């Protein structure tokens, strides 16, 4: 563990639309690095998430884990502070570093009391920075499932599908203790999906209100009443020869909740106006559904 107080920290100030981070400065206090900044935004009651990273002269990145302060749900104003316990993170810092403060650009929509992302998750790293393995081949996907290890893929292994549909993850990525969702968000539980379903009028009608207004085959589009934008992103099946299927026909999202059969609950939209809930199947053994590839839609903490 190396920690030198002679570190030079240089502020990077991004500007996104009318919101900016200004007047950034840094100082070292005991074993902590303290970052001070002002958050400028035209609407004072808006809550904004801020992230902090460090890069050295070679471009190597360090993402602080042991951080506190004004990071999540920050109200605009001056004199904001972020505290990083670099000693606790065992960060080997020396020389010149650039600190990058970035405003969270995640698109969200409030539905009832909940705040949901309006796009499927499309990350390839856990919250601590560790890579999530990409399983392109059938063998790689099978091996990850057999070993109960996290994995992701694009639909049909085509990166172009990532921009539209996000990534497909097995449930071992959902359940990994390193955290799959970005800071300030989490993979919703069965209970949280049930709250959304009930707010939308119940299982028989919620689907039409959550579906996107285009992209579904056979004119099965929804009305997207709340801006959830449920797109038909398809799945990667486990029990059907690891095949992809259902794009433009079905949307399925994992929950973080295990079912009584040893699988996990997930919710889906398809050809009808309702929303479906699954967590077991007569065609599979206990736990086999955890190996499937489904989308993830995160909810704010």
mmCIF file of C-alpha atoms in Angstrom:
data_model
loop_
_atom_site.group_PDB
_atom_site.id
_atom_site.type_symbol
_atom_site.label_atom_id
_atom_site.label_comp_id
_atom_site.label_asym_id
_atom_site.label_seq_id
_atom_site.Cartn_x
_atom_site.Cartn_y
_atom_site.Cartn_z
ATOM 1 C CA UNK A 1 0.000 0.000 0.000
ATOM 2 C CA UNK A 2 1.516 3.322 -1.100
ATOM 3 C CA UNK A 3 -0.047 6.638 -0.298
ATOM 4 C CA UNK A 4 1.925 9.836 -0.847
ATOM 5 C CA UNK A 5 0.608 13.219 0.231
ATOM 6 C CA UNK A 6 2.418 14.824 -2.706
ATOM 7 C CA UNK A 7 -0.295 13.684 -5.132
ATOM 8 C CA UNK A 8 -1.367 16.429 -7.505
ATOM 9 C CA UNK A 9 -5.074 16.286 -8.288
ATOM 10 C CA UNK A 10 -6.343 18.034 -11.381
ATOM 11 C CA UNK A 11 -10.028 18.737 -11.817
ATOM 12 C CA UNK A 12 -11.935 17.705 -14.916
ATOM 13 C CA UNK A 13 -15.169 19.631 -15.284
ATOM 14 C CA UNK A 14 -17.708 18.168 -17.733
ATOM 15 C CA UNK A 15 -20.641 20.169 -19.017
ATOM 16 C CA UNK A 16 -23.876 18.420 -19.951
ATOM 17 C CA UNK A 17 -26.697 20.569 -21.283
ATOM 18 C CA UNK A 18 -27.365 23.292 -18.660
ATOM 19 C CA UNK A 19 -25.919 21.346 -15.743
ATOM 20 C CA UNK A 20 -22.261 21.793 -14.828
ATOM 21 C CA UNK A 21 -19.767 20.939 -12.123
ATOM 22 C CA UNK A 22 -17.709 24.018 -11.309
ATOM 23 C CA UNK A 23 -15.037 25.312 -8.917
ATOM 24 C CA UNK A 24 -13.502 21.912 -8.233
ATOM 25 C CA UNK A 25 -10.641 21.708 -5.747
ATOM 26 C CA UNK A 26 -8.990 18.983 -3.682
ATOM 27 C CA UNK A 27 -7.049 18.513 -0.489
ATOM 28 C CA UNK A 28 -5.716 15.654 1.612
ATOM 29 C CA UNK A 29 -7.032 15.221 5.128
ATOM 30 C CA UNK A 30 -5.391 12.444 7.167
ATOM 31 C CA UNK A 31 -5.739 9.351 4.942
ATOM 32 C CA UNK A 32 -8.664 10.778 2.997
ATOM 33 C CA UNK A 33 -8.859 12.722 -0.230
ATOM 34 C CA UNK A 34 -11.551 15.367 -0.100
ATOM 35 C CA UNK A 35 -13.047 16.722 -3.314
ATOM 36 C CA UNK A 36 -15.030 19.960 -3.197
ATOM 37 C CA UNK A 37 -17.285 21.172 -6.041
ATOM 38 C CA UNK A 38 -20.280 23.325 -6.924
ATOM 39 C CA UNK A 39 -23.210 21.795 -8.813
ATOM 40 C CA UNK A 40 -24.988 24.242 -11.102
ATOM 41 C CA UNK A 41 -28.442 23.338 -12.420
ATOM 42 C CA UNK A 42 -31.356 25.594 -13.419
ATOM 43 C CA UNK A 43 -33.976 23.626 -11.445
ATOM 44 C CA UNK A 44 -33.057 23.729 -7.744
ATOM 45 C CA UNK A 45 -35.239 20.789 -6.654
ATOM 46 C CA UNK A 46 -33.640 18.341 -9.144
ATOM 47 C CA UNK A 47 -31.689 15.389 -7.689
ATOM 48 C CA UNK A 48 -28.533 14.434 -9.619
ATOM 49 C CA UNK A 49 -26.040 11.591 -9.167
ATOM 50 C CA UNK A 50 -22.307 12.322 -9.440
ATOM 51 C CA UNK A 51 -19.463 9.817 -9.934
ATOM 52 C CA UNK A 52 -15.750 10.160 -9.112
ATOM 53 C CA UNK A 53 -12.785 8.508 -10.880
ATOM 54 C CA UNK A 54 -9.029 9.088 -10.952
ATOM 55 C CA UNK A 55 -6.565 8.621 -13.818
ATOM 56 C CA UNK A 56 -2.771 8.804 -13.815
ATOM 57 C CA UNK A 57 -0.560 10.144 -16.597
ATOM 58 C CA UNK A 58 -0.782 6.786 -18.418
ATOM 59 C CA UNK A 59 -4.561 6.873 -18.398
ATOM 60 C CA UNK A 60 -4.882 4.085 -15.838
ATOM 61 C CA UNK A 61 -8.188 4.431 -14.001
ATOM 62 C CA UNK A 62 -8.981 4.057 -10.316
ATOM 63 C CA UNK A 63 -12.627 4.063 -9.274
ATOM 64 C CA UNK A 64 -12.978 4.798 -5.546
ATOM 65 C CA UNK A 65 -15.126 2.357 -3.591
ATOM 66 C CA UNK A 66 -14.929 3.727 -0.041
ATOM 67 C CA UNK A 67 -16.526 7.077 -0.803
ATOM 68 C CA UNK A 68 -19.045 9.148 1.120
ATOM 69 C CA UNK A 69 -20.549 12.581 0.752
ATOM 70 C CA UNK A 70 -22.422 14.314 -2.050
ATOM 71 C CA UNK A 71 -22.688 11.564 -4.663
ATOM 72 C CA UNK A 72 -26.261 10.312 -4.860
ATOM 73 C CA UNK A 73 -29.400 12.440 -5.090
ATOM 74 C CA UNK A 74 -27.404 15.667 -4.883
ATOM 75 C CA UNK A 75 -29.352 18.913 -4.907
ATOM 76 C CA UNK A 76 -27.803 21.761 -6.917
ATOM 77 C CA UNK A 77 -25.790 24.203 -4.838
ATOM 78 C CA UNK A 78 -22.300 25.169 -3.716
ATOM 79 C CA UNK A 79 -19.847 23.625 -1.298
ATOM 80 C CA UNK A 80 -20.460 19.954 -2.111
ATOM 81 C CA UNK A 81 -17.940 17.445 -0.760
ATOM 82 C CA UNK A 82 -16.875 13.893 -1.596
ATOM 83 C CA UNK A 83 -14.636 11.978 0.830
ATOM 84 C CA UNK A 84 -12.521 9.073 -0.390
ATOM 85 C CA UNK A 85 -10.833 6.751 2.122
ATOM 86 C CA UNK A 86 -7.907 5.820 -0.116
ATOM 87 C CA UNK A 87 -6.193 3.853 2.667
ATOM 88 C CA UNK A 88 -9.224 1.590 3.111
ATOM 89 C CA UNK A 89 -9.287 0.923 -0.642
ATOM 90 C CA UNK A 90 -5.551 0.136 -0.567
ATOM 91 C CA UNK A 91 -5.022 2.557 -3.427
ATOM 92 C CA UNK A 92 -1.421 2.823 -4.595
ATOM 93 C CA UNK A 93 -1.271 6.507 -5.453
ATOM 94 C CA UNK A 94 1.820 8.498 -6.285
ATOM 95 C CA UNK A 95 2.706 11.203 -8.759
ATOM 96 C CA UNK A 96 0.190 13.247 -10.710
ATOM 97 C CA UNK A 97 -3.464 12.256 -10.984
ATOM 98 C CA UNK A 98 -6.515 13.727 -12.659
ATOM 99 C CA UNK A 99 -9.827 13.492 -10.847
ATOM 100 C CA UNK A 100 -12.899 13.132 -13.052
ATOM 101 C CA UNK A 101 -16.234 14.268 -11.703
ATOM 102 C CA UNK A 102 -19.101 13.223 -13.968
ATOM 103 C CA UNK A 103 -22.818 13.889 -13.841
ATOM 104 C CA UNK A 104 -25.026 10.820 -14.035
ATOM 105 C CA UNK A 105 -26.653 10.708 -17.485
ATOM 106 C CA UNK A 106 -28.964 7.760 -16.767
ATOM 107 C CA UNK A 107 -32.423 8.337 -18.220
ATOM 108 C CA UNK A 108 -35.174 7.680 -15.692
ATOM 109 C CA UNK A 109 -38.920 8.046 -15.322
ATOM 110 C CA UNK A 110 -41.003 8.190 -12.159
ATOM 111 C CA UNK A 111 -43.948 5.793 -12.101
ATOM 112 C CA UNK A 112 -45.950 6.150 -8.909
ATOM 113 C CA UNK A 113 -43.452 6.203 -6.046
ATOM 114 C CA UNK A 114 -40.730 4.421 -8.029
ATOM 115 C CA UNK A 115 -38.010 5.772 -10.333
ATOM 116 C CA UNK A 116 -37.109 3.360 -13.162
ATOM 117 C CA UNK A 117 -34.466 3.453 -15.860
ATOM 118 C CA UNK A 118 -36.027 3.824 -19.306
ATOM 119 C CA UNK A 119 -33.352 1.694 -21.000
ATOM 120 C CA UNK A 120 -32.165 -1.864 -20.455
ATOM 121 C CA UNK A 121 -28.881 -2.299 -18.637
ATOM 122 C CA UNK A 122 -25.840 -2.310 -20.933
ATOM 123 C CA UNK A 123 -22.803 -2.528 -18.643
ATOM 124 C CA UNK A 124 -19.856 -4.916 -18.882
ATOM 125 C CA UNK A 125 -18.395 -4.226 -15.428
ATOM 126 C CA UNK A 126 -19.535 -4.679 -11.886
ATOM 127 C CA UNK A 127 -19.850 -1.639 -9.666
ATOM 128 C CA UNK A 128 -16.327 -2.158 -8.284
ATOM 129 C CA UNK A 129 -14.813 -2.080 -11.797
ATOM 130 C CA UNK A 130 -14.328 -5.848 -12.306
ATOM 131 C CA UNK A 131 -15.136 -7.080 -15.802
ATOM 132 C CA UNK A 132 -18.178 -9.284 -16.337
ATOM 133 C CA UNK A 133 -17.198 -12.097 -18.731
ATOM 134 C CA UNK A 134 -18.798 -12.013 -22.178
ATOM 135 C CA UNK A 135 -19.967 -15.469 -23.275
ATOM 136 C CA UNK A 136 -20.182 -15.412 -27.067
ATOM 137 C CA UNK A 137 -20.151 -19.128 -27.811
ATOM 138 C CA UNK A 138 -22.609 -21.782 -26.699
ATOM 139 C CA UNK A 139 -19.757 -23.505 -24.869
ATOM 140 C CA UNK A 140 -18.844 -20.373 -22.922
ATOM 141 C CA UNK A 141 -22.466 -19.694 -21.964
ATOM 142 C CA UNK A 142 -22.957 -23.329 -20.909
ATOM 143 C CA UNK A 143 -19.766 -23.317 -18.843
ATOM 144 C CA UNK A 144 -20.732 -20.118 -17.017
ATOM 145 C CA UNK A 145 -24.092 -21.638 -16.100
ATOM 146 C CA UNK A 146 -22.615 -24.955 -15.007
ATOM 147 C CA UNK A 147 -20.108 -23.154 -12.770
ATOM 148 C CA UNK A 148 -22.703 -20.640 -11.524
ATOM 149 C CA UNK A 149 -20.586 -17.765 -12.794
ATOM 150 C CA UNK A 150 -21.768 -14.384 -14.150
ATOM 151 C CA UNK A 151 -21.943 -13.862 -17.897
ATOM 152 C CA UNK A 152 -23.487 -11.558 -20.497
ATOM 153 C CA UNK A 153 -23.988 -11.486 -24.245
ATOM 154 C CA UNK A 154 -25.596 -9.421 -26.968
ATOM 155 C CA UNK A 155 -28.671 -10.788 -28.687
ATOM 156 C CA UNK A 156 -27.348 -13.046 -31.464
ATOM 157 C CA UNK A 157 -23.868 -12.010 -30.239
ATOM 158 C CA UNK A 158 -24.225 -8.898 -32.391
ATOM 159 C CA UNK A 159 -22.895 -5.701 -30.727
ATOM 160 C CA UNK A 160 -25.256 -3.634 -32.882
ATOM 161 C CA UNK A 161 -28.122 -5.038 -30.824
ATOM 162 C CA UNK A 162 -26.597 -3.608 -27.662
ATOM 163 C CA UNK A 163 -27.413 -0.037 -28.627
ATOM 164 C CA UNK A 164 -31.106 -0.887 -28.970
ATOM 165 C CA UNK A 165 -31.733 -3.724 -26.538
ATOM 166 C CA UNK A 166 -28.890 -3.589 -24.021
ATOM 167 C CA UNK A 167 -27.176 -6.785 -22.874
ATOM 168 C CA UNK A 168 -28.585 -10.165 -21.802
ATOM 169 C CA UNK A 169 -27.322 -11.443 -18.426
ATOM 170 C CA UNK A 170 -27.583 -14.734 -16.592
ATOM 171 C CA UNK A 171 -28.893 -14.581 -13.034
ATOM 172 C CA UNK A 172 -25.454 -15.218 -11.548
ATOM 173 C CA UNK A 173 -24.515 -11.732 -12.753
ATOM 174 C CA UNK A 174 -27.646 -10.347 -11.062
ATOM 175 C CA UNK A 175 -26.809 -12.058 -7.778
ATOM 176 C CA UNK A 176 -23.078 -11.270 -7.715
ATOM 177 C CA UNK A 177 -22.081 -9.426 -4.503
ATOM 178 C CA UNK A 178 -19.946 -6.957 -6.495
ATOM 179 C CA UNK A 179 -23.140 -5.269 -7.670
ATOM 180 C CA UNK A 180 -24.418 -5.163 -11.233
ATOM 181 C CA UNK A 181 -26.452 -1.958 -11.136
ATOM 182 C CA UNK A 182 -24.807 1.502 -11.262
ATOM 183 C CA UNK A 183 -24.374 3.469 -8.058
ATOM 184 C CA UNK A 184 -27.692 4.634 -6.690
ATOM 185 C CA UNK A 185 -29.647 1.868 -8.441
ATOM 186 C CA UNK A 186 -30.376 -1.822 -7.974
ATOM 187 C CA UNK A 187 -31.965 -4.776 -9.732
ATOM 188 C CA UNK A 188 -35.602 -4.676 -8.597
ATOM 189 C CA UNK A 189 -37.069 -7.402 -6.418
ATOM 190 C CA UNK A 190 -40.216 -9.378 -7.131
ATOM 191 C CA UNK A 191 -42.048 -7.107 -4.683
ATOM 192 C CA UNK A 192 -40.910 -3.969 -6.536
ATOM 193 C CA UNK A 193 -42.071 -5.369 -9.880
ATOM 194 C CA UNK A 194 -45.406 -6.197 -8.222
ATOM 195 C CA UNK A 195 -45.734 -2.565 -7.102
ATOM 196 C CA UNK A 196 -45.188 -1.412 -10.690
ATOM 197 C CA UNK A 197 -47.687 -3.971 -12.009
ATOM 198 C CA UNK A 198 -50.362 -2.920 -9.526
ATOM 199 C CA UNK A 199 -49.821 0.768 -10.241
ATOM 200 C CA UNK A 200 -50.374 0.045 -13.938
ATOM 201 C CA UNK A 201 -53.731 -1.580 -13.231
ATOM 202 C CA UNK A 202 -52.777 -5.200 -12.605
ATOM 203 C CA UNK A 203 -51.376 -8.140 -14.542
ATOM 204 C CA UNK A 204 -54.074 -8.201 -17.230
ATOM 205 C CA UNK A 205 -53.524 -4.638 -18.510
ATOM 206 C CA UNK A 206 -50.094 -3.492 -17.289
ATOM 207 C CA UNK A 207 -48.252 -4.823 -20.325
ATOM 208 C CA UNK A 208 -49.884 -2.547 -22.864
ATOM 209 C CA UNK A 209 -49.128 0.486 -20.678
ATOM 210 C CA UNK A 210 -45.449 -0.479 -20.318
ATOM 211 C CA UNK A 211 -44.722 -1.583 -23.905
ATOM 212 C CA UNK A 212 -42.949 0.754 -26.296
ATOM 213 C CA UNK A 213 -45.041 2.320 -29.044
ATOM 214 C CA UNK A 214 -42.989 0.686 -31.775
ATOM 215 C CA UNK A 215 -40.661 -2.231 -32.400
ATOM 216 C CA UNK A 216 -43.117 -5.071 -31.710
ATOM 217 C CA UNK A 217 -44.074 -7.514 -34.456
ATOM 218 C CA UNK A 218 -47.611 -7.937 -35.787
ATOM 219 C CA UNK A 219 -48.741 -4.563 -34.532
ATOM 220 C CA UNK A 220 -48.460 -5.639 -30.883
ATOM 221 C CA UNK A 221 -47.060 -2.281 -29.813
ATOM 222 C CA UNK A 222 -48.127 -0.706 -26.555
ATOM 223 C CA UNK A 223 -49.107 2.813 -25.578
ATOM 224 C CA UNK A 224 -46.098 3.462 -23.283
ATOM 225 C CA UNK A 225 -48.358 5.414 -20.945
ATOM 226 C CA UNK A 226 -45.671 6.284 -18.400
ATOM 227 C CA UNK A 227 -42.501 6.360 -20.527
ATOM 228 C CA UNK A 228 -41.161 2.972 -19.358
ATOM 229 C CA UNK A 229 -40.392 2.040 -22.993
ATOM 230 C CA UNK A 230 -40.595 -1.734 -22.725
ATOM 231 C CA UNK A 231 -38.818 -2.919 -25.875
ATOM 232 C CA UNK A 232 -38.979 -6.535 -27.195
ATOM 233 C CA UNK A 233 -35.336 -7.427 -26.552
ATOM 234 C CA UNK A 234 -35.616 -11.237 -26.747
ATOM 235 C CA UNK A 235 -33.823 -13.845 -24.624
ATOM 236 C CA UNK A 236 -31.084 -16.442 -24.668
ATOM 237 C CA UNK A 237 -32.668 -19.758 -23.736
ATOM 238 C CA UNK A 238 -30.813 -22.348 -21.673
ATOM 239 C CA UNK A 239 -32.866 -25.468 -22.231
ATOM 240 C CA UNK A 240 -33.440 -24.980 -25.983
ATOM 241 C CA UNK A 241 -29.872 -25.532 -27.202
ATOM 242 C CA UNK A 242 -28.785 -22.113 -25.912
ATOM 243 C CA UNK A 243 -30.610 -20.433 -28.769
ATOM 244 C CA UNK A 244 -31.584 -16.779 -29.063
ATOM 245 C CA UNK A 245 -35.213 -15.971 -29.686
ATOM 246 C CA UNK A 246 -38.075 -13.566 -29.222
ATOM 247 C CA UNK A 247 -36.563 -10.302 -30.394
ATOM 248 C CA UNK A 248 -39.420 -7.994 -31.492
ATOM 249 C CA UNK A 249 -41.800 -10.464 -29.804
ATOM 250 C CA UNK A 250 -40.977 -10.658 -26.100
ATOM 251 C CA UNK A 251 -39.292 -8.678 -23.323
ATOM 252 C CA UNK A 252 -38.134 -10.365 -20.117
ATOM 253 C CA UNK A 253 -36.434 -8.765 -17.097
ATOM 254 C CA UNK A 254 -34.789 -10.460 -14.141
ATOM 255 C CA UNK A 255 -35.753 -9.731 -10.562
ATOM 256 C CA UNK A 256 -33.325 -10.124 -7.672
ATOM 257 C CA UNK A 257 -35.652 -12.581 -5.911
ATOM 258 C CA UNK A 258 -35.237 -16.365 -5.822
ATOM 259 C CA UNK A 259 -38.351 -18.499 -6.362
ATOM 260 C CA UNK A 260 -39.329 -21.490 -4.206
ATOM 261 C CA UNK A 261 -38.140 -23.919 -6.889
ATOM 262 C CA UNK A 262 -34.550 -22.648 -6.733
ATOM 263 C CA UNK A 263 -34.887 -20.494 -9.816
ATOM 264 C CA UNK A 264 -35.535 -16.718 -9.813
ATOM 265 C CA UNK A 265 -38.620 -14.674 -10.605
ATOM 266 C CA UNK A 266 -38.740 -12.660 -13.805
ATOM 267 C CA UNK A 267 -41.353 -10.516 -15.519
ATOM 268 C CA UNK A 268 -42.176 -10.330 -19.198
ATOM 269 C CA UNK A 269 -44.209 -8.660 -21.916
ATOM 270 C CA UNK A 270 -45.338 -10.487 -25.038
ATOM 271 C CA UNK A 271 -48.177 -10.592 -27.601
ATOM 272 C CA UNK A 272 -51.014 -9.721 -25.194
ATOM 273 C CA UNK A 273 -51.845 -6.657 -23.101
ATOM 274 C CA UNK A 274 -50.829 -8.146 -19.764
ATOM 275 C CA UNK A 275 -47.568 -8.691 -17.906
ATOM 276 C CA UNK A 276 -46.410 -12.221 -17.058
ATOM 277 C CA UNK A 277 -44.438 -13.530 -14.110
ATOM 278 C CA UNK A 278 -42.344 -16.701 -14.242
ATOM 279 C CA UNK A 279 -39.985 -18.474 -11.891
ATOM 280 C CA UNK A 280 -40.294 -22.189 -12.558
ATOM 281 C CA UNK A 281 -40.990 -24.536 -15.428
ATOM 282 C CA UNK A 282 -42.156 -28.136 -15.743
ATOM 283 C CA UNK A 283 -39.557 -28.632 -18.511
ATOM 284 C CA UNK A 284 -36.510 -27.738 -16.411
ATOM 285 C CA UNK A 285 -34.823 -28.919 -13.248
ATOM 286 C CA UNK A 286 -34.502 -26.686 -10.216
ATOM 287 C CA UNK A 287 -32.160 -23.779 -10.866
ATOM 288 C CA UNK A 288 -31.860 -24.256 -14.625
ATOM 289 C CA UNK A 289 -33.667 -21.018 -15.426
ATOM 290 C CA UNK A 290 -30.895 -19.096 -13.652
ATOM 291 C CA UNK A 291 -28.719 -19.880 -16.681
ATOM 292 C CA UNK A 292 -30.930 -18.081 -19.171
ATOM 293 C CA UNK A 293 -30.038 -14.715 -20.645
ATOM 294 C CA UNK A 294 -32.537 -11.952 -19.861
ATOM 295 C CA UNK A 295 -32.584 -8.173 -19.828
ATOM 296 C CA UNK A 296 -32.337 -6.036 -16.705
ATOM 297 C CA UNK A 297 -34.189 -2.839 -15.964
ATOM 298 C CA UNK A 298 -32.860 -1.094 -12.831
ATOM 299 C CA UNK A 299 -34.715 0.958 -10.236
ATOM 300 C CA UNK A 300 -33.375 3.814 -8.123
ATOM 301 C CA UNK A 301 -32.438 3.044 -4.510
#
